[in-house]
Structure formats: structure tokens, C-alpha cells
PDB file of C-alpha atoms in Angstrom:
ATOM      1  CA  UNK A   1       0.000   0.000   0.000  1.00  0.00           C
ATOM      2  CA  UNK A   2       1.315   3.440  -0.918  1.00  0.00           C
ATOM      3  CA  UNK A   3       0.467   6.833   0.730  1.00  0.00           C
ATOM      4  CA  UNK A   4      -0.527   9.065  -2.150  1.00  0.00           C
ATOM      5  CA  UNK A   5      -1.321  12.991  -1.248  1.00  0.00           C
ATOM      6  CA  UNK A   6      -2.654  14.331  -4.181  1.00  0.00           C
ATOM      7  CA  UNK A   7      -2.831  18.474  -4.284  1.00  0.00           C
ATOM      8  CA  UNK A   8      -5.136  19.939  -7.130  1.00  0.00           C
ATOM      9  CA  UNK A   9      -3.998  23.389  -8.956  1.00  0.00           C
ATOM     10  CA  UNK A  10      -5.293  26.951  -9.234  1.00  0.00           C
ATOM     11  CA  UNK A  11      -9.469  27.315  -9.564  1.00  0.00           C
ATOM     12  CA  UNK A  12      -9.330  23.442  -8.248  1.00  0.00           C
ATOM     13  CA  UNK A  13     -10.157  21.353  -5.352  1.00  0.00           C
ATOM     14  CA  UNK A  14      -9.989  18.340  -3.786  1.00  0.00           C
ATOM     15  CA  UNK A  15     -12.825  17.129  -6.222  1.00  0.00           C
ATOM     16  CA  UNK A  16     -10.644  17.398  -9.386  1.00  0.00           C
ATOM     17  CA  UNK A  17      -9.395  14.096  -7.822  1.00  0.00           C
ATOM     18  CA  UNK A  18     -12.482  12.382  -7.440  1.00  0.00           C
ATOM     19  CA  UNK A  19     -11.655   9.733 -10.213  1.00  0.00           C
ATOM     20  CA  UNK A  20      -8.374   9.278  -9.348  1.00  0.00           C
ATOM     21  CA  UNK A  21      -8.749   8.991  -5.714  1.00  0.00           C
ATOM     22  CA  UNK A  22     -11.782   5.970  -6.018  1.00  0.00           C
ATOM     23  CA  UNK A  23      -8.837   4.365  -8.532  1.00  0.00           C
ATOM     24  CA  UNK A  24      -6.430   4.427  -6.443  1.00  0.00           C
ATOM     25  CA  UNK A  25      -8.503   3.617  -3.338  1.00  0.00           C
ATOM     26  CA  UNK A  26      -9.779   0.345  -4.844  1.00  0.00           C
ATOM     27  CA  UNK A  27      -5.987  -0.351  -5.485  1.00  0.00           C
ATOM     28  CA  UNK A  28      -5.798  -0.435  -1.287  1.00  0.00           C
ATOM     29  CA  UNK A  29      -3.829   2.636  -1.422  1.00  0.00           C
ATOM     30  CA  UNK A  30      -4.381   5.682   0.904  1.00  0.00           C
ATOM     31  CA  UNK A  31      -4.987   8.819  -0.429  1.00  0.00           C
ATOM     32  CA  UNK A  32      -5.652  12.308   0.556  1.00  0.00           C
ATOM     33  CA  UNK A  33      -7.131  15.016  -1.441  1.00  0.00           C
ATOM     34  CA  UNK A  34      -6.829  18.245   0.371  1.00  0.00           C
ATOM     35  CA  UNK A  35      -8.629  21.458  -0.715  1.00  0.00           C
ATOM     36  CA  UNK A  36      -6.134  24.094  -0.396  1.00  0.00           C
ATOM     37  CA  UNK A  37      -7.816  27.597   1.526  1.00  0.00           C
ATOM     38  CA  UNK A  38      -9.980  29.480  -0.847  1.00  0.00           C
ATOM     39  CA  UNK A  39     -10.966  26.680  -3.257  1.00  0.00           C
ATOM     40  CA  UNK A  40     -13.402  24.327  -3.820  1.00  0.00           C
ATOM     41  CA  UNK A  41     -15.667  23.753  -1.134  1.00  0.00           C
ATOM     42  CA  UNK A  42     -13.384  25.965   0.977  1.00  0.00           C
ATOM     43  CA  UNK A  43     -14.160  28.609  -1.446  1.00  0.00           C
ATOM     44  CA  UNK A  44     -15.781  30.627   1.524  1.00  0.00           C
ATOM     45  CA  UNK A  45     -12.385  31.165   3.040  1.00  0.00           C
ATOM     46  CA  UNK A  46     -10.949  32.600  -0.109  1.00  0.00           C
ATOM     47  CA  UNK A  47      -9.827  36.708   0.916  1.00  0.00           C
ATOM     48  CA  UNK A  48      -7.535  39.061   0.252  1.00  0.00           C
ATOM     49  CA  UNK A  49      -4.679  37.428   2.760  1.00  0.00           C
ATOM     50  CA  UNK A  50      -4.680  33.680   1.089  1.00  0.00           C
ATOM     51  CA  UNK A  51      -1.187  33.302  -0.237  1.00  0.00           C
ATOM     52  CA  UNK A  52       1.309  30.817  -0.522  1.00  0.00           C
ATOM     53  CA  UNK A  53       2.136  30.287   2.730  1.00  0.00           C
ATOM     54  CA  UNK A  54      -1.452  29.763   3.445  1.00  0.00           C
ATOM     55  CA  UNK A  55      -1.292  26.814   1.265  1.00  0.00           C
ATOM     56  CA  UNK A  56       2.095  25.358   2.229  1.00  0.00           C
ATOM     57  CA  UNK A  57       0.326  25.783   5.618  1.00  0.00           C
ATOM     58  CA  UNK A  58      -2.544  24.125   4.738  1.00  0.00           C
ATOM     59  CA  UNK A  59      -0.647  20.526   3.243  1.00  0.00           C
ATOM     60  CA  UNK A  60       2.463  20.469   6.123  1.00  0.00           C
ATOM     61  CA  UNK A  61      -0.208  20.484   8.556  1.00  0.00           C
ATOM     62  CA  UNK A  62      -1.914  17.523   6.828  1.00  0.00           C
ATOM     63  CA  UNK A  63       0.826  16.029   6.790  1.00  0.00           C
ATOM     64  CA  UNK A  64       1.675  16.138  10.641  1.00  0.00           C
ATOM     65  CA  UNK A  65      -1.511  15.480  12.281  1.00  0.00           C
ATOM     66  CA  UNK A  66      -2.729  12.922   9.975  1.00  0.00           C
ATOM     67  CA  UNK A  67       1.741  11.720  10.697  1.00  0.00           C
ATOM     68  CA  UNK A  68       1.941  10.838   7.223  1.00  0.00           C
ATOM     69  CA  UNK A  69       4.939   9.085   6.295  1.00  0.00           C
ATOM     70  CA  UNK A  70       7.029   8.071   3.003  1.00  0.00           C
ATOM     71  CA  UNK A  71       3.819  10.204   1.373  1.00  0.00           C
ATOM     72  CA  UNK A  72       3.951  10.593  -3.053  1.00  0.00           C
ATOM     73  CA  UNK A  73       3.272  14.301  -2.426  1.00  0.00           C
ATOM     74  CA  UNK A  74       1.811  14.814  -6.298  1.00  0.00           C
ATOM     75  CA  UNK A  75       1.494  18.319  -7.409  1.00  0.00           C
ATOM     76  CA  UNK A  76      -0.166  19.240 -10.210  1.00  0.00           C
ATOM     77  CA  UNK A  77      -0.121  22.639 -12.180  1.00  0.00           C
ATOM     78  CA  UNK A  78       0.241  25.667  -9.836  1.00  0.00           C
ATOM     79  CA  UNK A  79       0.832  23.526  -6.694  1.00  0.00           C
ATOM     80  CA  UNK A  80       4.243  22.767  -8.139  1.00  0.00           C
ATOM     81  CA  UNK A  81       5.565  26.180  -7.180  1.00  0.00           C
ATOM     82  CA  UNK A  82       5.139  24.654  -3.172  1.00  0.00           C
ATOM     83  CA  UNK A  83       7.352  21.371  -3.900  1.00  0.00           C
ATOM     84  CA  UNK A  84      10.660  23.151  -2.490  1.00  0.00           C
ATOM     85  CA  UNK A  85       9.396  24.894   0.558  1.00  0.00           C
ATOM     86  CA  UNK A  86       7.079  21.791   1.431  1.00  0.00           C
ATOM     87  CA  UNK A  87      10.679  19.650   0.915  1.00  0.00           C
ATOM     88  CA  UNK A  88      11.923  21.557   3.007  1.00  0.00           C
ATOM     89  CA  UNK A  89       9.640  21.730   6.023  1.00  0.00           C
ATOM     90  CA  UNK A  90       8.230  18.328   5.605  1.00  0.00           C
ATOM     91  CA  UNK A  91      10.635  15.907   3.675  1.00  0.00           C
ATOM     92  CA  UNK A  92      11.205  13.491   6.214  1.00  0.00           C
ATOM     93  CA  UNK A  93       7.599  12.541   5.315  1.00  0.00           C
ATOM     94  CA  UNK A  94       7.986  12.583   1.676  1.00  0.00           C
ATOM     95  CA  UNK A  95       8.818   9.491  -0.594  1.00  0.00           C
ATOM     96  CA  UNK A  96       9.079  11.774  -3.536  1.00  0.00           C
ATOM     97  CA  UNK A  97       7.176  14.702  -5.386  1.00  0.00           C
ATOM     98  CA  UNK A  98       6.040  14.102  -8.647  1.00  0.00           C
ATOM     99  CA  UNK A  99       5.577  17.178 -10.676  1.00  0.00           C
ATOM    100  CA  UNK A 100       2.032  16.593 -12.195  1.00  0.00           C
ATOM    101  CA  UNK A 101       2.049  19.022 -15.468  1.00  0.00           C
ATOM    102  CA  UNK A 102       3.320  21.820 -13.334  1.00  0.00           C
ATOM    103  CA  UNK A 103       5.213  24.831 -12.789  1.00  0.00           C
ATOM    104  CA  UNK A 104       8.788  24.876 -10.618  1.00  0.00           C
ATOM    105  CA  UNK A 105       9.824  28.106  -9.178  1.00  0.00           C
ATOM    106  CA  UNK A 106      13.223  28.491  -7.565  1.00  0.00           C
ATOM    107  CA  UNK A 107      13.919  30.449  -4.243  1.00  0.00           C
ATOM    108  CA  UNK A 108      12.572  33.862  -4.404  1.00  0.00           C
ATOM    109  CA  UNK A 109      10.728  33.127  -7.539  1.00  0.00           C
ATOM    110  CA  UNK A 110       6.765  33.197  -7.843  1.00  0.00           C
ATOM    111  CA  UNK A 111       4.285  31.973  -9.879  1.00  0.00           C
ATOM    112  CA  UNK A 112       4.080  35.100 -11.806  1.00  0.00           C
ATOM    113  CA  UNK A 113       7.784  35.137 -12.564  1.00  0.00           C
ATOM    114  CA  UNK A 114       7.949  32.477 -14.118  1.00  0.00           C
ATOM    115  CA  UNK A 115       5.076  32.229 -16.417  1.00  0.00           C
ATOM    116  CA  UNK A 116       5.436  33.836 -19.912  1.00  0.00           C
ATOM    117  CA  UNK A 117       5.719  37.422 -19.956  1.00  0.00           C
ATOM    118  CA  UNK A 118       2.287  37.969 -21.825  1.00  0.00           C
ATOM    119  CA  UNK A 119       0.259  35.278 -19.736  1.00  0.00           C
ATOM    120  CA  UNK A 120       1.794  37.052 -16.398  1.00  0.00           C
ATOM    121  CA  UNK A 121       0.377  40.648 -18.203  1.00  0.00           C
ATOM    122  CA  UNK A 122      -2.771  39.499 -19.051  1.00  0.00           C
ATOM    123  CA  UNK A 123      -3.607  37.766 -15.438  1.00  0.00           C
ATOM    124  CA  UNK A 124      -2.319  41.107 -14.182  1.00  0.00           C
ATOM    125  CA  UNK A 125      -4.836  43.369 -16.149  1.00  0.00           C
ATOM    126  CA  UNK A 126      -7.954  40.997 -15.578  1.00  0.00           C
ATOM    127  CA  UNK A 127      -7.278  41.186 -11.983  1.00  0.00           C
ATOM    128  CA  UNK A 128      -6.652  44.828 -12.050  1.00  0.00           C
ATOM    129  CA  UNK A 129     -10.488  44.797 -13.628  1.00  0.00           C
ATOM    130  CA  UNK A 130     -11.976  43.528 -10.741  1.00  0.00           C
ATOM    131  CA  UNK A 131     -11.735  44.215  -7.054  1.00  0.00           C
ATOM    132  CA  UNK A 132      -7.794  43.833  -7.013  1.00  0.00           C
ATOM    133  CA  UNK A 133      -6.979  40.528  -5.138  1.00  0.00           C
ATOM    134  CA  UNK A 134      -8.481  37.829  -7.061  1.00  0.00           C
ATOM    135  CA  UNK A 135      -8.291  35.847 -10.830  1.00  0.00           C
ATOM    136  CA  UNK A 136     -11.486  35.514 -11.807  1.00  0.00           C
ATOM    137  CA  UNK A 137     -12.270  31.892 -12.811  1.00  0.00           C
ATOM    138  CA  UNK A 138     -14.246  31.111 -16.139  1.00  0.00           C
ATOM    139  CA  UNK A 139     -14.960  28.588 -18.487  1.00  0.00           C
ATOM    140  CA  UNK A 140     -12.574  29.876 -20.943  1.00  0.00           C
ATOM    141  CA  UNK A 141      -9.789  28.136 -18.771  1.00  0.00           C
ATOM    142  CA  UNK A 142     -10.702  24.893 -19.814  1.00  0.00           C
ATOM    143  CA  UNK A 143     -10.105  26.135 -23.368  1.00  0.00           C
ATOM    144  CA  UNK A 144      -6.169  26.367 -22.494  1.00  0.00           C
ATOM    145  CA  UNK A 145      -6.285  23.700 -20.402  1.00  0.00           C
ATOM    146  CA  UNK A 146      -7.322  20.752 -23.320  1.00  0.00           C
ATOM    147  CA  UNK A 147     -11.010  19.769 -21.641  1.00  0.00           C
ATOM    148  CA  UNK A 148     -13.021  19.146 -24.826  1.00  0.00           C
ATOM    149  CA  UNK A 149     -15.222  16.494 -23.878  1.00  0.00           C
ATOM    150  CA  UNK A 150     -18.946  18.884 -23.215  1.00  0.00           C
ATOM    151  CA  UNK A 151     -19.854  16.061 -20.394  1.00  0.00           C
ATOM    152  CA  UNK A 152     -16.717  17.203 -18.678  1.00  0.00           C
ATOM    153  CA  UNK A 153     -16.837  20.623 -19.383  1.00  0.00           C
ATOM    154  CA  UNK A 154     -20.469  20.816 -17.744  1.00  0.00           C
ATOM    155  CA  UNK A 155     -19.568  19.130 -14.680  1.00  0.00           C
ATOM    156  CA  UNK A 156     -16.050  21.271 -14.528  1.00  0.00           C
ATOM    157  CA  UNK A 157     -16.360  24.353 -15.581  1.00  0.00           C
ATOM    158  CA  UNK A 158     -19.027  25.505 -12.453  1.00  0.00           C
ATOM    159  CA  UNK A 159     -16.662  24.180 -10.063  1.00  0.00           C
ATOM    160  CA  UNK A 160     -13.913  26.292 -10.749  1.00  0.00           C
ATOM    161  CA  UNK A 161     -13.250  28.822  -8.297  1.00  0.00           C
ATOM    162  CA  UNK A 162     -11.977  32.524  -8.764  1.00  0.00           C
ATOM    163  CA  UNK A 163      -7.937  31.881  -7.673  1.00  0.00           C
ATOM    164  CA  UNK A 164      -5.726  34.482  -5.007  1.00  0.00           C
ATOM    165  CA  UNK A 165      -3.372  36.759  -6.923  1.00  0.00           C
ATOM    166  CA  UNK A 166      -0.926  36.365  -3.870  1.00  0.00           C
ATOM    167  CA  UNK A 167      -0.516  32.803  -4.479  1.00  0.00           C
ATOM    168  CA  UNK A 168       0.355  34.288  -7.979  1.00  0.00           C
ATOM    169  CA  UNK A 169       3.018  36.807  -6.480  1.00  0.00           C
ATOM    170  CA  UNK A 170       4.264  35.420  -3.369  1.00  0.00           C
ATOM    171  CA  UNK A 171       7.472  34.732  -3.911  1.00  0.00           C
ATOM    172  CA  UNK A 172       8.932  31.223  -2.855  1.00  0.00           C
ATOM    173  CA  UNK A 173      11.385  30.605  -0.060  1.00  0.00           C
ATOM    174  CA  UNK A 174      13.685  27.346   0.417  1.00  0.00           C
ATOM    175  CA  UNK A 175      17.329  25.639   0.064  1.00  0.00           C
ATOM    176  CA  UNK A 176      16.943  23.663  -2.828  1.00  0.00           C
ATOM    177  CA  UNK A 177      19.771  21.301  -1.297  1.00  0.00           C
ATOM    178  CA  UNK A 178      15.802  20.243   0.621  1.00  0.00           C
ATOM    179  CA  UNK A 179      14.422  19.205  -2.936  1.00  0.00           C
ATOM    180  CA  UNK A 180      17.804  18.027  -4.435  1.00  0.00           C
ATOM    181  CA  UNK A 181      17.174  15.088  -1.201  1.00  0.00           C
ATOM    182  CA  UNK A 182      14.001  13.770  -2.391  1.00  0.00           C
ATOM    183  CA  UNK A 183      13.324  11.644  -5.312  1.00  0.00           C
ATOM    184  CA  UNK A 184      12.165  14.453  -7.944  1.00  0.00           C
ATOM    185  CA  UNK A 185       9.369  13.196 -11.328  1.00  0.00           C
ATOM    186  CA  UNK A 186       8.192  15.065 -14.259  1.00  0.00           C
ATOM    187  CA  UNK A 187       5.138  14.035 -16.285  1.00  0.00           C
ATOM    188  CA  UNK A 188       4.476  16.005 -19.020  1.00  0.00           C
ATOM    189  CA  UNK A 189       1.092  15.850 -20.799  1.00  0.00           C
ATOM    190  CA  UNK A 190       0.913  16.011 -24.468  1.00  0.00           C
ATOM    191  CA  UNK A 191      -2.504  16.089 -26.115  1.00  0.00           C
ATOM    192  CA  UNK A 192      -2.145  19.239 -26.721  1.00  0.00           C
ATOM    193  CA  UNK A 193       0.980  20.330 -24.428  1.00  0.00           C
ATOM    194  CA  UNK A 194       0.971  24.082 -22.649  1.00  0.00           C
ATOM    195  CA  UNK A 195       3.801  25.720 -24.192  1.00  0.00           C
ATOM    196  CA  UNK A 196       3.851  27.545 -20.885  1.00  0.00           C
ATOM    197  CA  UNK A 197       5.307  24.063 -19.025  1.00  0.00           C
ATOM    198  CA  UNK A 198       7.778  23.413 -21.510  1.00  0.00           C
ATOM    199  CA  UNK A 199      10.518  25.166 -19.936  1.00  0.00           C
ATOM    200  CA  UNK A 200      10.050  22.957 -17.025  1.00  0.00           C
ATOM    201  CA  UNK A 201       9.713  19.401 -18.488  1.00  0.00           C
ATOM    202  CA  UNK A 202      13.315  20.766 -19.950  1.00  0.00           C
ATOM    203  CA  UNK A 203      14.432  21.473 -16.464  1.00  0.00           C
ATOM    204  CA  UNK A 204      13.840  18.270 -15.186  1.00  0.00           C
ATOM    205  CA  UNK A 205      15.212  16.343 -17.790  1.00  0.00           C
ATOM    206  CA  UNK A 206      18.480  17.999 -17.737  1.00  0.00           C
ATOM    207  CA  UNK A 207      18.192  17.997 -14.088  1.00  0.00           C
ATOM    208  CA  UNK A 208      18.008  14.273 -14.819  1.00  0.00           C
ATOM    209  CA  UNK A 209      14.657  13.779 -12.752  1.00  0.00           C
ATOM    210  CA  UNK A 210      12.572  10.814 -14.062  1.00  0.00           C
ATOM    211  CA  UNK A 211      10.331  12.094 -16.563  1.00  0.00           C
ATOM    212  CA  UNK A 212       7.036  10.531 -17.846  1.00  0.00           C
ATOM    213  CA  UNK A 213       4.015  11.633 -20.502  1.00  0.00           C
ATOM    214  CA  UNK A 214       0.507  10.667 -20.672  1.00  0.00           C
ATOM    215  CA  UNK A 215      -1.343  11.874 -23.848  1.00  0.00           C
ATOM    216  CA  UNK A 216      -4.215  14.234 -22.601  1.00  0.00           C
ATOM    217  CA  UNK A 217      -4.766  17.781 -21.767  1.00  0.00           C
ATOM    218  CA  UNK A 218      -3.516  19.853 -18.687  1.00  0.00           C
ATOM    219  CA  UNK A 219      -6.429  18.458 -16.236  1.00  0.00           C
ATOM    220  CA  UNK A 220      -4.636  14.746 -16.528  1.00  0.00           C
ATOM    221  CA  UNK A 221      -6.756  13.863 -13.265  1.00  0.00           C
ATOM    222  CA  UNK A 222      -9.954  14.900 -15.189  1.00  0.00           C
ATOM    223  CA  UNK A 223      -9.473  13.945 -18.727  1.00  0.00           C
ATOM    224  CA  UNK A 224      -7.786  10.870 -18.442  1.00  0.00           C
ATOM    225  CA  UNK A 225      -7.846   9.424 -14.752  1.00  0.00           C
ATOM    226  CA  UNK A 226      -7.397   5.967 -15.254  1.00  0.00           C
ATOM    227  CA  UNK A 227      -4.013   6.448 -17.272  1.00  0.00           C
ATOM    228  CA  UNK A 228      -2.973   8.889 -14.332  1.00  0.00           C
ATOM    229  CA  UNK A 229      -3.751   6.575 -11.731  1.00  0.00           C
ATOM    230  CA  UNK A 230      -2.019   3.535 -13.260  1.00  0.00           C
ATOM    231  CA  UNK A 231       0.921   5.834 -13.858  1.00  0.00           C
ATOM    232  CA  UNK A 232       1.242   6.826 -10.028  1.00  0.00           C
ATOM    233  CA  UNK A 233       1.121   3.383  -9.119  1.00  0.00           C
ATOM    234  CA  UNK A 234       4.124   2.561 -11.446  1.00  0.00           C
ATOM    235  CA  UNK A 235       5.877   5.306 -10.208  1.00  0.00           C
ATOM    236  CA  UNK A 236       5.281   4.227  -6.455  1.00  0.00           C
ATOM    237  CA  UNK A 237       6.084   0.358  -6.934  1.00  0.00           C
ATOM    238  CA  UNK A 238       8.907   1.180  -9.662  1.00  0.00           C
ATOM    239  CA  UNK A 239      12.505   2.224  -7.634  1.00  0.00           C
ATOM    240  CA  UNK A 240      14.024   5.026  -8.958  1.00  0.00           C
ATOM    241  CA  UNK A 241      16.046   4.168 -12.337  1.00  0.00           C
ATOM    242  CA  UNK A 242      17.242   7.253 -13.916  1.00  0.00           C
ATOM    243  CA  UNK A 243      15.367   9.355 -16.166  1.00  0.00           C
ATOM    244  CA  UNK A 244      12.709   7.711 -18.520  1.00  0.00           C
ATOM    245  CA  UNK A 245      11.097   9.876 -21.794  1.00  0.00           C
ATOM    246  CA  UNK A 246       8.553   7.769 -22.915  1.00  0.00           C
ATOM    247  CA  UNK A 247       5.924   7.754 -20.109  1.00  0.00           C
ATOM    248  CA  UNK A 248       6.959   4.309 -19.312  1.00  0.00           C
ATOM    249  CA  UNK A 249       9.341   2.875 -16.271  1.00  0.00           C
ATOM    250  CA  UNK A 250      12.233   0.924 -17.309  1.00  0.00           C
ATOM    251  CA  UNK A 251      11.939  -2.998 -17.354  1.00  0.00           C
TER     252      UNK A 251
END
């Protein structure tokens, strides 16, 4: 059995994992699906002080009063930006992070820094156009992010919750000697890709992580969550061999 603790992205929740978690659960595994502050059901919480460190908050005390050990912390999207400060408060308790289609910010870096110059602009002027403090969520997202199926897209798109520019701004703080201790995966989706996460699947693989791809859009839990669970199986039964490019663990 495997401890999985699986942390959804910006304008998610816990119930982007609903179809992963039930996989994985019938597997025997334990699995935890926190909400982060703000989002999702805890959407009444979101205000103008949510941040970063309200979220790395939020998962290290999971992790301590549940005392959850040799946990596959898996990150998707924005909640890659916590992996080094969450390494470094918590990775006693971590078997490894694997980097779920997301974004890696180095100390002192935020989310904002280091997405594209025009995509940081444009989230800057749409939350300038409303009260200041918040990204409104829409539909529209799950244009970028690859959900085409309309089943999906009805059950999705409501749930999406406006996101906290802090936890856009907030710049990151941790020795990366914390993160360069802890097994380290990439999986890169593919059908279509977000040029915006390229950058990043290139860090990792000349960083010489173990890499993986599964062919779906950004929401990997949502579009494709049996290929996503069987994946993070493989990669918590499979020792660590070096880097692998083909979405598949060496023999």
C-alpha cells in the first residue's frame, strides 16, 4: 500500500481528484485530497490574505496530524511552485514529489515570474479589472487547459473557483539542497501540451529527474484518470532508475 497525497492546482479542489482517488482507493492505497484555503468547497475562506504560505500551511499540517509518512506528495499545475518549501519543512515525510504538469519556481521566484511574460500581463490586467486581489475563474480556462469532452466541461467548468493573486506573487522561499534530497518526477502531458510548461519538463530532464508523458490535456486527473492513476502506481512500486522519456518505467 502506498500513501498518495494528491494536491489539485489553481481554480481546483480536492474534487478534481475524485476519479483518481476511487482508482487508487480500490488499489488499497491511501490517499488524501486536500482542498487548499480558498478553493473548492473551501471557497468561503478565499480573501484578500490567502497566499502561498497559506497553502504550504494548509498541506504540512496535513501532513503532521494525519503523521503521514514516506507520502507521493503529487502536485499538479500551480501547486508545483510549493514542492521546495514543502521539501523543506516536511521531507522526512515525503517518498518523492512528482511534478504533475506543473510549474517549478526556484527560491525567491513566484508563480508570476515564471510564467510567460504575456500570460503574467494578461492575469495582471484581468485582476486589475476587478476588485484587485483575485483571478477571476471562467470557463474559458478549460479552453487552455485541453477539456473538450462537453460532459466534462459541464460538470467542470461551475466548479472552478476565482484563484488568489498572492498565491500568484508570493514569492517562494527554500534551500533547494531540501528538494535536491528527495526523489524528484516530471510528467508532461501532451494532447495538446501548454507551451507555458515546456521550460520545465526541460528542467527536469536535464536535471536528470525521471520524466514521464501521458497523452491528454492539462487536467490529466480529469481527462484521463485511469491512465494517471495507473501511472502513479508505477511510479510508487517502480525504484528510482534514472530518467525515462517515454511515459513508461524501465523494465
Amino acid at each position: 500500500m502506498a500513501t498518495f497525497v494528491l494536491v489539485h492546482g489553481a481554480m481546483h479542489g480536492g474534487w478534481a481528484w475524485r476519479e483518481v482517488r476511487a482508482r487508487l482507493q480500490r488499489a488499497g492505497h491511501l490517499v488524501f485530497t486536500p482542498t487548499l484555503t480558498g478553493q473548492g468547497e473551501r471557497r468561503g475562506s478565499l480573501t484578500p490574505d490567502v497566499g502561498v504560505e497559506t497553502h504550504l500551511a494548509d498541506l504540512t499540517e496535513l501532513l503532521w496530524f494525519e503523521d503521514l509518512r514516506e507520502v507521493h506528495l503529487v502536485l499538479h499545475s500551480y501547486a508545483g511552485i510549493l514542492a521546495g518549501p514543502l521539501a523543506q519543512r516536511a521531507g522526512d515525510r515525503l517518498a518523492g514529489v512528482v511534478f504533475l504538469g506543473s510549474f517549478l519556481a526556484g527560491p525567491g521566484q513566484s508563480l508570476l515570474d515564471v510564467e510567460p511574460a504575456a500570460t503574467a500581463a494578461r492575469y495582471r490586467r484581468e485582476v486589475a479589472a476587478g476588485d484587485g486581489w483575485r483571478l477571476p475563474a471562467s470557463p474559458a480556462f478549460l479552453d487552455l487547459w485541453g477539456v473538450t469532452d462537453p460532459g466534462l466541461r459541464a460538470w467542470a467548468g461551475p466548479r472552478l473557483t476565482d484563484f488568489p493573486f498572492r498565491c500568484q506573487t508570493d514569492p517562494v522561499a527554500y534551500d533547494p539542497a531540501a528538494l535536491d534530497r528527495i526523489r524528484t518526477v516530471y510528467v508532461r502531458h501532451t494532447g495538446p501540451p501548454l507551451e507555458s510548461l515546456t521550460r520545465f519538463h526541460e528542467q527536469a530532464l536535464a536535471a536528470g529527474w525521471e520524466t514521464y508523458d501521458l497523452h491528454c490535456g492539462h487536467d490529466m486527473m480529469l481527462a484521463a484518470p485511469q491512465a494517471t492513476a495507473d501511472l502513479l502506481v508505477r511510479i510508487a512500486e517502480d525504484p528510482p532508475a534514472g530518467p525515462h522519456r517515454d511515459g513508461h518505467p524501465s523494465a
